[in-house]
Tab-separated table of C-alpha atoms in Angstrom:
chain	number	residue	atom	x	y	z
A	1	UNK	CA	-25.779	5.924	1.950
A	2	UNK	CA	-27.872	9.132	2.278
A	3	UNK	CA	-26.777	12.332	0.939
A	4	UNK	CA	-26.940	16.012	3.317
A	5	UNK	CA	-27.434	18.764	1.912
A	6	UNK	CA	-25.739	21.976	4.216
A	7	UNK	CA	-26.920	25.526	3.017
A	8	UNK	CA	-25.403	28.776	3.761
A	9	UNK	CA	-27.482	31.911	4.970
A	10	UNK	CA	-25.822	33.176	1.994
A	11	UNK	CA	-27.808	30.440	-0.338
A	12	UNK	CA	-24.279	28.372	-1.297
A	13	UNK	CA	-25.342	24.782	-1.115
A	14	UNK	CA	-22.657	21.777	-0.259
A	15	UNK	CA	-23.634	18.346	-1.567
A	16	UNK	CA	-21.887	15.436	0.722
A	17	UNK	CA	-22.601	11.747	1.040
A	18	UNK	CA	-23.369	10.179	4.650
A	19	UNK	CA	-23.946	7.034	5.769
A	20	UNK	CA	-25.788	6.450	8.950
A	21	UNK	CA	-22.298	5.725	11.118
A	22	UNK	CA	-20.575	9.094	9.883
A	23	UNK	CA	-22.086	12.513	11.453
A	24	UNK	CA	-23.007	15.132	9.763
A	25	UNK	CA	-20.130	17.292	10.777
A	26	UNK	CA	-17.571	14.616	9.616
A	27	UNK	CA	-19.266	13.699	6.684
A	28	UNK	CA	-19.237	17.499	5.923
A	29	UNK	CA	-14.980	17.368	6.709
A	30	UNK	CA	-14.365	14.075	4.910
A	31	UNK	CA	-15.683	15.879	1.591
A	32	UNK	CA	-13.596	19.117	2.247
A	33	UNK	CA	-16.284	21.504	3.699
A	34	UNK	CA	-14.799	22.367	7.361
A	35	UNK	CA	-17.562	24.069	9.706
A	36	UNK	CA	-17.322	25.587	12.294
A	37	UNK	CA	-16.782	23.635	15.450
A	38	UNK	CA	-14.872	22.833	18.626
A	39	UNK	CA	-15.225	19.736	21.238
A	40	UNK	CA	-16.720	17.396	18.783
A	41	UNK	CA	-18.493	15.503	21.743
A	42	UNK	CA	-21.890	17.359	21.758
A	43	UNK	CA	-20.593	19.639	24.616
A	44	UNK	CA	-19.887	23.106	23.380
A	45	UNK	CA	-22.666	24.234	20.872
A	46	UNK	CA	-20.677	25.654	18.341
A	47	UNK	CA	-21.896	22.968	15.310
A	48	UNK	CA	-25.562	24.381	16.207
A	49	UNK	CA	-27.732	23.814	13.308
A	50	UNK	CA	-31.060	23.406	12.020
A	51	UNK	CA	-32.291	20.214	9.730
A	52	UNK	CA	-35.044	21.431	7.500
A	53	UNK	CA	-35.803	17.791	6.001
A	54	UNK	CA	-35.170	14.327	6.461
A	55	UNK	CA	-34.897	12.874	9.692
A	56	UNK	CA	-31.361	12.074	11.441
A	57	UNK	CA	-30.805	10.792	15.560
A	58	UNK	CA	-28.994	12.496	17.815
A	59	UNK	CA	-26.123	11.239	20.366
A	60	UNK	CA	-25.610	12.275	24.182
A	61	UNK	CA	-25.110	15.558	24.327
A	62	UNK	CA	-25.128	18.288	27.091
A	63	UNK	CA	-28.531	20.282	27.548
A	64	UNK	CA	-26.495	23.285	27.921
A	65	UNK	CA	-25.522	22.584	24.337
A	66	UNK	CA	-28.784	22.008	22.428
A	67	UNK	CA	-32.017	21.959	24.800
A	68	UNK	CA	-35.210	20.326	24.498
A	69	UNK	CA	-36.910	23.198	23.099
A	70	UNK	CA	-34.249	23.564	20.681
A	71	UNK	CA	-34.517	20.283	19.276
A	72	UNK	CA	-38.274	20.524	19.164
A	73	UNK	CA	-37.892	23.008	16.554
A	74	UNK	CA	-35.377	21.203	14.215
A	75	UNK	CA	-31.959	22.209	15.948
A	76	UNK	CA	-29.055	19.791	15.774
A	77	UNK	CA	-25.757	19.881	17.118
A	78	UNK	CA	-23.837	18.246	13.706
A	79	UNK	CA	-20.986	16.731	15.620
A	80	UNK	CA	-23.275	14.644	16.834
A	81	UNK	CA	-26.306	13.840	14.612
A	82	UNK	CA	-26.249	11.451	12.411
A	83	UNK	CA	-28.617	11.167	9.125
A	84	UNK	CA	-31.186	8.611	8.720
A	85	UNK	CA	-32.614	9.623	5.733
A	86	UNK	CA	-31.627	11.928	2.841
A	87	UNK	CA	-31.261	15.612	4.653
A	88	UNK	CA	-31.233	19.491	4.164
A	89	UNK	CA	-29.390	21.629	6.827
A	90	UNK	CA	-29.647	25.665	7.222
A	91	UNK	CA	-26.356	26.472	8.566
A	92	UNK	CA	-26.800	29.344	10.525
A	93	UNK	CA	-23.684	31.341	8.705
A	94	UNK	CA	-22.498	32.827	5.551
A	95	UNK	CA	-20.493	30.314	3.228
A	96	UNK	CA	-17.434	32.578	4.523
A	97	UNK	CA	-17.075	31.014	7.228
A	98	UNK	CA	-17.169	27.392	5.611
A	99	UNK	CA	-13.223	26.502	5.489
A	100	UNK	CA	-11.422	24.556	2.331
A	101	UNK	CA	-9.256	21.880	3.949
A	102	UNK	CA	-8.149	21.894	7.504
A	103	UNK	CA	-8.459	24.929	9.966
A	104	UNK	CA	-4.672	26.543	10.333
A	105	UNK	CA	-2.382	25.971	13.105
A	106	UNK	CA	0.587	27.936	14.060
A	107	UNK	CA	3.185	28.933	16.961
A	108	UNK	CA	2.899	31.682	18.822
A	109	UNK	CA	4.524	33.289	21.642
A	110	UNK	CA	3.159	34.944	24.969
A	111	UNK	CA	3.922	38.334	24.502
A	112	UNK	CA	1.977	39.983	27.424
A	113	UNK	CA	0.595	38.222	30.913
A	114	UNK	CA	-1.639	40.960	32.843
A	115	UNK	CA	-4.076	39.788	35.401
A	116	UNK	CA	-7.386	42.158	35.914
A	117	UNK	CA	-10.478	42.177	37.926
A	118	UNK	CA	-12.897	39.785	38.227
A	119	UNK	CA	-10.101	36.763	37.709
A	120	UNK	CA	-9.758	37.585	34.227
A	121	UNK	CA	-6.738	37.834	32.518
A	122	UNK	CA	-5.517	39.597	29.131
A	123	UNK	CA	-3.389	37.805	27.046
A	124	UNK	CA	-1.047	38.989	23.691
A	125	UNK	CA	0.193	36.516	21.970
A	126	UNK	CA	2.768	37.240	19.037
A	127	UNK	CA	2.545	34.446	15.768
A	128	UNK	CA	5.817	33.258	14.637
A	129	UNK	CA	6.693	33.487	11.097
A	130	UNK	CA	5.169	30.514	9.216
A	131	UNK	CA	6.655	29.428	5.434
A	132	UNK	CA	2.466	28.510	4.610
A	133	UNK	CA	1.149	31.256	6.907
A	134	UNK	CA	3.667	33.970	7.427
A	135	UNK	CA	3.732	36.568	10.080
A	136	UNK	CA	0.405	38.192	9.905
A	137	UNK	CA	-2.562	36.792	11.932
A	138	UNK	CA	-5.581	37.063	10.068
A	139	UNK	CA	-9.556	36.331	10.730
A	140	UNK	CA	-13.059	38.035	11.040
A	141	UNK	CA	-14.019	40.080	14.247
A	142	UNK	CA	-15.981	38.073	16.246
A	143	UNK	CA	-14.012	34.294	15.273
A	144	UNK	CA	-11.690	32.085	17.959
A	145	UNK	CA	-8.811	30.386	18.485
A	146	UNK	CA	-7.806	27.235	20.321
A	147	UNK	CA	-4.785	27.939	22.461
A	148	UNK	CA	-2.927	25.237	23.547
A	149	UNK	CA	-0.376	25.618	26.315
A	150	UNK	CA	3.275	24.647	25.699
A	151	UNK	CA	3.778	20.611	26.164
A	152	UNK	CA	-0.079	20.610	26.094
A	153	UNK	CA	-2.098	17.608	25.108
A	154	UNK	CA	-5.310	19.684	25.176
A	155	UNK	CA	-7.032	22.875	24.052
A	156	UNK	CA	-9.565	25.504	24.934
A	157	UNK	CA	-10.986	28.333	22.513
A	158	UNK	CA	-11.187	31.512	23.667
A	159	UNK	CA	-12.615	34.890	21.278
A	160	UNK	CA	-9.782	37.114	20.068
A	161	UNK	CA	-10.619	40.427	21.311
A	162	UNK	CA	-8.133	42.524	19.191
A	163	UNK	CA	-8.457	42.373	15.062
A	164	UNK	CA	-6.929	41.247	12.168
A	165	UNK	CA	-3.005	42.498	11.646
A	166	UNK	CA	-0.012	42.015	9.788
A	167	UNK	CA	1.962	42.532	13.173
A	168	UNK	CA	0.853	38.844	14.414
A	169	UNK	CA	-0.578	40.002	17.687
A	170	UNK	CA	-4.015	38.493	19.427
A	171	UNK	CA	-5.753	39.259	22.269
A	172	UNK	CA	-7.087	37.151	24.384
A	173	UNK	CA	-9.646	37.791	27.446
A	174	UNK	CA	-9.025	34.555	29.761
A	175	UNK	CA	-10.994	33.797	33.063
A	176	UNK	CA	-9.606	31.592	35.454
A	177	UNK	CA	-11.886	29.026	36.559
A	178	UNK	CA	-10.784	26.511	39.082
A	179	UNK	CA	-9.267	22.916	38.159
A	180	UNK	CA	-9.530	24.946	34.725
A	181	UNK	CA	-7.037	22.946	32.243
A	182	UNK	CA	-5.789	26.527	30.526
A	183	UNK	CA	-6.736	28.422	33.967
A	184	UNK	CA	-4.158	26.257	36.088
A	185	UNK	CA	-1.061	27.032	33.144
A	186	UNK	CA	-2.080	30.508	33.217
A	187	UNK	CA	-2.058	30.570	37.022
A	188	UNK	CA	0.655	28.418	37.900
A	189	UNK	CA	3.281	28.469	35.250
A	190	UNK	CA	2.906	30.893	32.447
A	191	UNK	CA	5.344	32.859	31.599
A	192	UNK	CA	6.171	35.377	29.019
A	193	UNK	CA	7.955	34.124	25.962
A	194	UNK	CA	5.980	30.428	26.356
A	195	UNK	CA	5.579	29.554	22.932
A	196	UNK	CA	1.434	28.112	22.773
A	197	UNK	CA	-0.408	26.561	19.730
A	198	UNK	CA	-2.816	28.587	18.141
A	199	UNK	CA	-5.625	26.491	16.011
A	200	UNK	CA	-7.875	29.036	14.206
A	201	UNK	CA	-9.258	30.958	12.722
A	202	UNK	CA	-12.878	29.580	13.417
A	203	UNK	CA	-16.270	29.890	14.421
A	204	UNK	CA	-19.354	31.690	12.811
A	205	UNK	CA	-19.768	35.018	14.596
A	206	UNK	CA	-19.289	38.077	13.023
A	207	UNK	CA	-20.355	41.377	12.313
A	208	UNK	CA	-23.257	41.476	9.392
A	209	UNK	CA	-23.703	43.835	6.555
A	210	UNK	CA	-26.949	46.207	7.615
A	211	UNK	CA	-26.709	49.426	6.130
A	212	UNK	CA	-27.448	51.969	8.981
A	213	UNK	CA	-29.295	50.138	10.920
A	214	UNK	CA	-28.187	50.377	14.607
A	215	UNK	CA	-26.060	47.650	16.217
A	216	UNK	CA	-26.097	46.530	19.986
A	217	UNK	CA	-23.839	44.190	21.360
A	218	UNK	CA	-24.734	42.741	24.948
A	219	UNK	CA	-22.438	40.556	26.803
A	220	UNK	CA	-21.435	39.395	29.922
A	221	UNK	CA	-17.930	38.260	31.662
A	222	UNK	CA	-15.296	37.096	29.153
A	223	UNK	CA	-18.356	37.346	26.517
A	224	UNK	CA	-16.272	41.243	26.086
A	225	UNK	CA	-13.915	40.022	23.911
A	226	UNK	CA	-15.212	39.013	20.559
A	227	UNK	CA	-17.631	42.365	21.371
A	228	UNK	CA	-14.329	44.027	21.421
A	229	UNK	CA	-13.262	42.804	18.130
A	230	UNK	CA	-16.312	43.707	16.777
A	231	UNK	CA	-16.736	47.044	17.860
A	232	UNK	CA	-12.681	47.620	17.111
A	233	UNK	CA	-13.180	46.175	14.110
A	234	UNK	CA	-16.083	48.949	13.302
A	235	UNK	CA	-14.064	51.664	14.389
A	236	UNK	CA	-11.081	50.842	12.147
A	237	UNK	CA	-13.423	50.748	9.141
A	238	UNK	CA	-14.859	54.017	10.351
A	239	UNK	CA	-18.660	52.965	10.732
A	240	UNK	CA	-21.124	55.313	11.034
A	241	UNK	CA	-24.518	53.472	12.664
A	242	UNK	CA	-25.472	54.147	16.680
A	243	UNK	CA	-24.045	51.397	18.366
A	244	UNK	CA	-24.627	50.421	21.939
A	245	UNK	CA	-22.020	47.878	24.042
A	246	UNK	CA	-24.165	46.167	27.080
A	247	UNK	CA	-21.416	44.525	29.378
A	248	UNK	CA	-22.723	42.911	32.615
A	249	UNK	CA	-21.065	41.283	35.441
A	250	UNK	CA	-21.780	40.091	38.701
A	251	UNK	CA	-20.295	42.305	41.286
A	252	UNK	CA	-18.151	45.652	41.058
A	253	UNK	CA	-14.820	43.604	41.887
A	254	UNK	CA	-15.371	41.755	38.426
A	255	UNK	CA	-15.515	44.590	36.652
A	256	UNK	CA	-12.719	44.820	34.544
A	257	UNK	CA	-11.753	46.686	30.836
A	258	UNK	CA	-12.802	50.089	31.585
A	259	UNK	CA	-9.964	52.121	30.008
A	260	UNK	CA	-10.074	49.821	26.720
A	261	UNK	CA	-13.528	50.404	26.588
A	262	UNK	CA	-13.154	54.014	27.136
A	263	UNK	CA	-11.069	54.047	24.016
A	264	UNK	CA	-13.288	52.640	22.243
A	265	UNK	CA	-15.949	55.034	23.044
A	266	UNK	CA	-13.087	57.615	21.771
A	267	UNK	CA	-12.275	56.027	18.662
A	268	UNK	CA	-16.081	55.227	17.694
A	269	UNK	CA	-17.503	58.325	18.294
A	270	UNK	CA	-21.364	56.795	17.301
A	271	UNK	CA	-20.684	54.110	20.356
A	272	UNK	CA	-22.257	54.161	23.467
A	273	UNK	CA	-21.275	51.948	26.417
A	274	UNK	CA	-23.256	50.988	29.745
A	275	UNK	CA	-21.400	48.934	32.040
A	276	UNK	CA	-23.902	47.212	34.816
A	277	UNK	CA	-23.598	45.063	38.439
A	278	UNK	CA	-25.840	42.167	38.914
A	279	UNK	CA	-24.789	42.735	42.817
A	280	UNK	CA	-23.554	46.616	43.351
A	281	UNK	CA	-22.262	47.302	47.205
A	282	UNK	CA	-22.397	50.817	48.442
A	283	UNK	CA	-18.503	51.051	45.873
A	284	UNK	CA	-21.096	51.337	42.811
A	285	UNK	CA	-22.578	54.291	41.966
A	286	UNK	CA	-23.483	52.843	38.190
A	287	UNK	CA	-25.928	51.155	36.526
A	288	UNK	CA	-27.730	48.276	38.409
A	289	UNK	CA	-29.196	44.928	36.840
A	290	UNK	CA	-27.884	42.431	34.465
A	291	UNK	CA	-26.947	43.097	30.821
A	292	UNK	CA	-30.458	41.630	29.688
A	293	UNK	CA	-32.292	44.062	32.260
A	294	UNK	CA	-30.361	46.878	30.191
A	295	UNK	CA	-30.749	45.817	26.914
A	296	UNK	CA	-34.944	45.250	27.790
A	297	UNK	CA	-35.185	49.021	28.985
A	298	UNK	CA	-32.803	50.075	26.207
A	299	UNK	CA	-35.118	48.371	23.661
A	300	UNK	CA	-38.551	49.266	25.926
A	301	UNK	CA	-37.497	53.388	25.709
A	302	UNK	CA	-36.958	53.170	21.954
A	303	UNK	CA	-39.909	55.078	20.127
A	304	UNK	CA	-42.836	52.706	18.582
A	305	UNK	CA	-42.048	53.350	14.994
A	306	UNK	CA	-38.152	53.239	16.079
A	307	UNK	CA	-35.668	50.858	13.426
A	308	UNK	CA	-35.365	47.901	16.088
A	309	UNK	CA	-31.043	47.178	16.518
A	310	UNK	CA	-29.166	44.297	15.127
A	311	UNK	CA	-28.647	42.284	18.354
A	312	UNK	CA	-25.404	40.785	19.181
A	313	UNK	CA	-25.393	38.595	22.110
A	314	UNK	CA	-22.117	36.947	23.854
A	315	UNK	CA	-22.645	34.561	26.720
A	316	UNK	CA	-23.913	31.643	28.402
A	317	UNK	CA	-27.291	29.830	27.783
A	318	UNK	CA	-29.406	30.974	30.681
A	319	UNK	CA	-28.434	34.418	29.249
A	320	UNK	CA	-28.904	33.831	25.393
A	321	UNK	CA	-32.142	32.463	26.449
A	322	UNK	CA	-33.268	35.618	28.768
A	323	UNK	CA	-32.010	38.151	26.004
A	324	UNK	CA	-33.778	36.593	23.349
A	325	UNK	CA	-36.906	36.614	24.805
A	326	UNK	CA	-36.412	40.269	25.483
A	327	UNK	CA	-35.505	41.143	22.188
A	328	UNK	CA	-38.545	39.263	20.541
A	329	UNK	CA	-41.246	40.908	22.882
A	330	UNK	CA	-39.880	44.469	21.941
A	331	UNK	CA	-39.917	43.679	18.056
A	332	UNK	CA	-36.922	42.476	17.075
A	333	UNK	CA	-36.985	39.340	14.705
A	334	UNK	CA	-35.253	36.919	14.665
A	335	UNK	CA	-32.700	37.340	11.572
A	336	UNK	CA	-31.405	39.869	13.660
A	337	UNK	CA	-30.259	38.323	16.563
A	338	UNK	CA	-26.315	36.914	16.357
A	339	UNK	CA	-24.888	34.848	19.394
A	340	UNK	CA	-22.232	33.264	20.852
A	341	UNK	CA	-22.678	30.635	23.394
A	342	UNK	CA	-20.063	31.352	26.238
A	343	UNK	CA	-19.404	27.940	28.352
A	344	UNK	CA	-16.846	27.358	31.061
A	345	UNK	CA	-13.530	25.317	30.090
């Protein structure tokens, strides 16, 4: 039996024995501690970590997931690691986000359908009063929820995109991919009042504590929405900092959001937003590029002596990989650089 040690970017340490048939992530949930995960199966990246000691072995997982690189450097995906020796693991969060017990799940009912560009659609879901978790739907800008579709067997996560309330309502931001197990119930049989199954809160994203130092958020497709909640989330608090939202997409058909992110420009008056097209036709008169071309000139006109940003980034690897590399070449390290990995369900 070996013992794994998990700590917290916030220095809280969790103690749990594992033997060498348990993973970590389990072995972590049979003593109490619930991380933050999803698929369980080495597909999705959420259980990302990074063992510091000891030496563990790793089961098939997608490259999308956890690369080469990344394991060359330490990087784990818990779900599916499994200890060999006595370990310690940096979990790349705050112990807030380290749950007591089981994650919450609730009913809720579709409240609002509306397809927009690009093959996305917005979602409002309404929770139903609970006698454990009442009415109000509560969780940390940035977090998601597994929705699963009424007489479902399966789930897929998707960012909320509004905040915390004590109405009940979340938003969603859904694309519809094809054979998509969510994507084919919202395209072929959702209807308003549907009552779904809402697991979550979870996940480790989420805005950090920085003083005035400036924040940008840079996303791409459905990576909007837990930008949204973010940046909503920052405007209901009233923050102060320069801000800068980043939201790429492919061509000028997908893009999609404009008047919600107009608000928000309204409502946070130290935001600034620059929408840009991969693939503009002569309908585009904005900017041109993806979201990491933006963010790189962004970051290369910012003065010498310039405060680099706290860097946000929402979507999927090829992307994460491309911004990073941008952001470290202009100066900005590495503790300030938040992601979320954005894969297709």
């Amino acid at each position: 039996m070996s013992t794994a040690i998990f700590r917290t970017a916030d220095g809280v340490e969790y103690v749990v024995p594992c033997d060498q048939g348990t993973t970590l992530l389990d072995a972590a949930q049979a003593a109490g501690h619930t991380l933050p995960s999803m698929c369980h199966q080495g597909s999705c990246g959420i259980c990302r970590a990074k063992v510091v000691s000891g030496q563990t072995t790793l089961d098939k997982h997608s490259p999308d997931a956890l690369s080469d690189e990344d394991i060359s450097v330490g990087e784990v995906l818990l779900c599916c690691c499994h200890p060999s020796t006595d370990v310690q693991v940096a979990l790349p969060y705050d112990s807030s986000r380290v749950l007591t017990g089981t994650v919450p799940t609730r009913q809720v009912q579709l409240v609002e359908l509306d397809p927009w560009p690009g093959n996305v659609v917005r979602i409002l879901v309404k929770a139903l009063d609970d006698p454990e978790l009442g009415s109000a739907i509560t969780f940390d800008a940035g977090q998601f929820a597994e929705l699963t579709p009424p007489d479902g067997d399966r789930s897929r996560a998707y960012s909320f995109a509004s905040v915390a309330n004590w109405d009940g309502t979340a938003e969603f931001y859904v694309r519809l991919h094809e054979n998509g197990y969510f994507s084919e119930y919202l395209r072929d049989r959702a209807a308003v009042g549907d009552i779904l199954t809402l697991k979550g809160p979870q996940g480790s994203l989420g805005l950090h504590e920085n003083g005035s130092r400036p924040r940008w958020m840079v996303c791409g497709g459905t990576g909007l929405a837990p930008v949204m909640s973010m940046l909503r989330r920052m405007a209901e608090w009233g923050e102060t900092q320069q801000s800068l939202l980043v939201f790429g997409v492919n061509t000028p058909d997908e893009v999609y959001a404009t008047d919600e992110i107009e608000r928000l420009c309204q409502a946070l008056p130290s935001l600034r937003a620059a929408v840009t097209v991969m693939r503009p036709d002569s309908s585009w008169a904005g900017l041109v590029g993806t979201a990491v071309d933006q963010m790189d000139a962004e970051l290369g006109a910012l003065p010498a002596d310039a405060e680099r940003p706290d860097i946000y980034l929402c979507g999927p690897p090829g992307f994460l990989d491309a911004a990073r590399a941008s952001a470290h070449a202009h100066g900005v390290p590495d503790e300030q650089i938040y992601e979320e990995r954005i894969l297709g369900s």
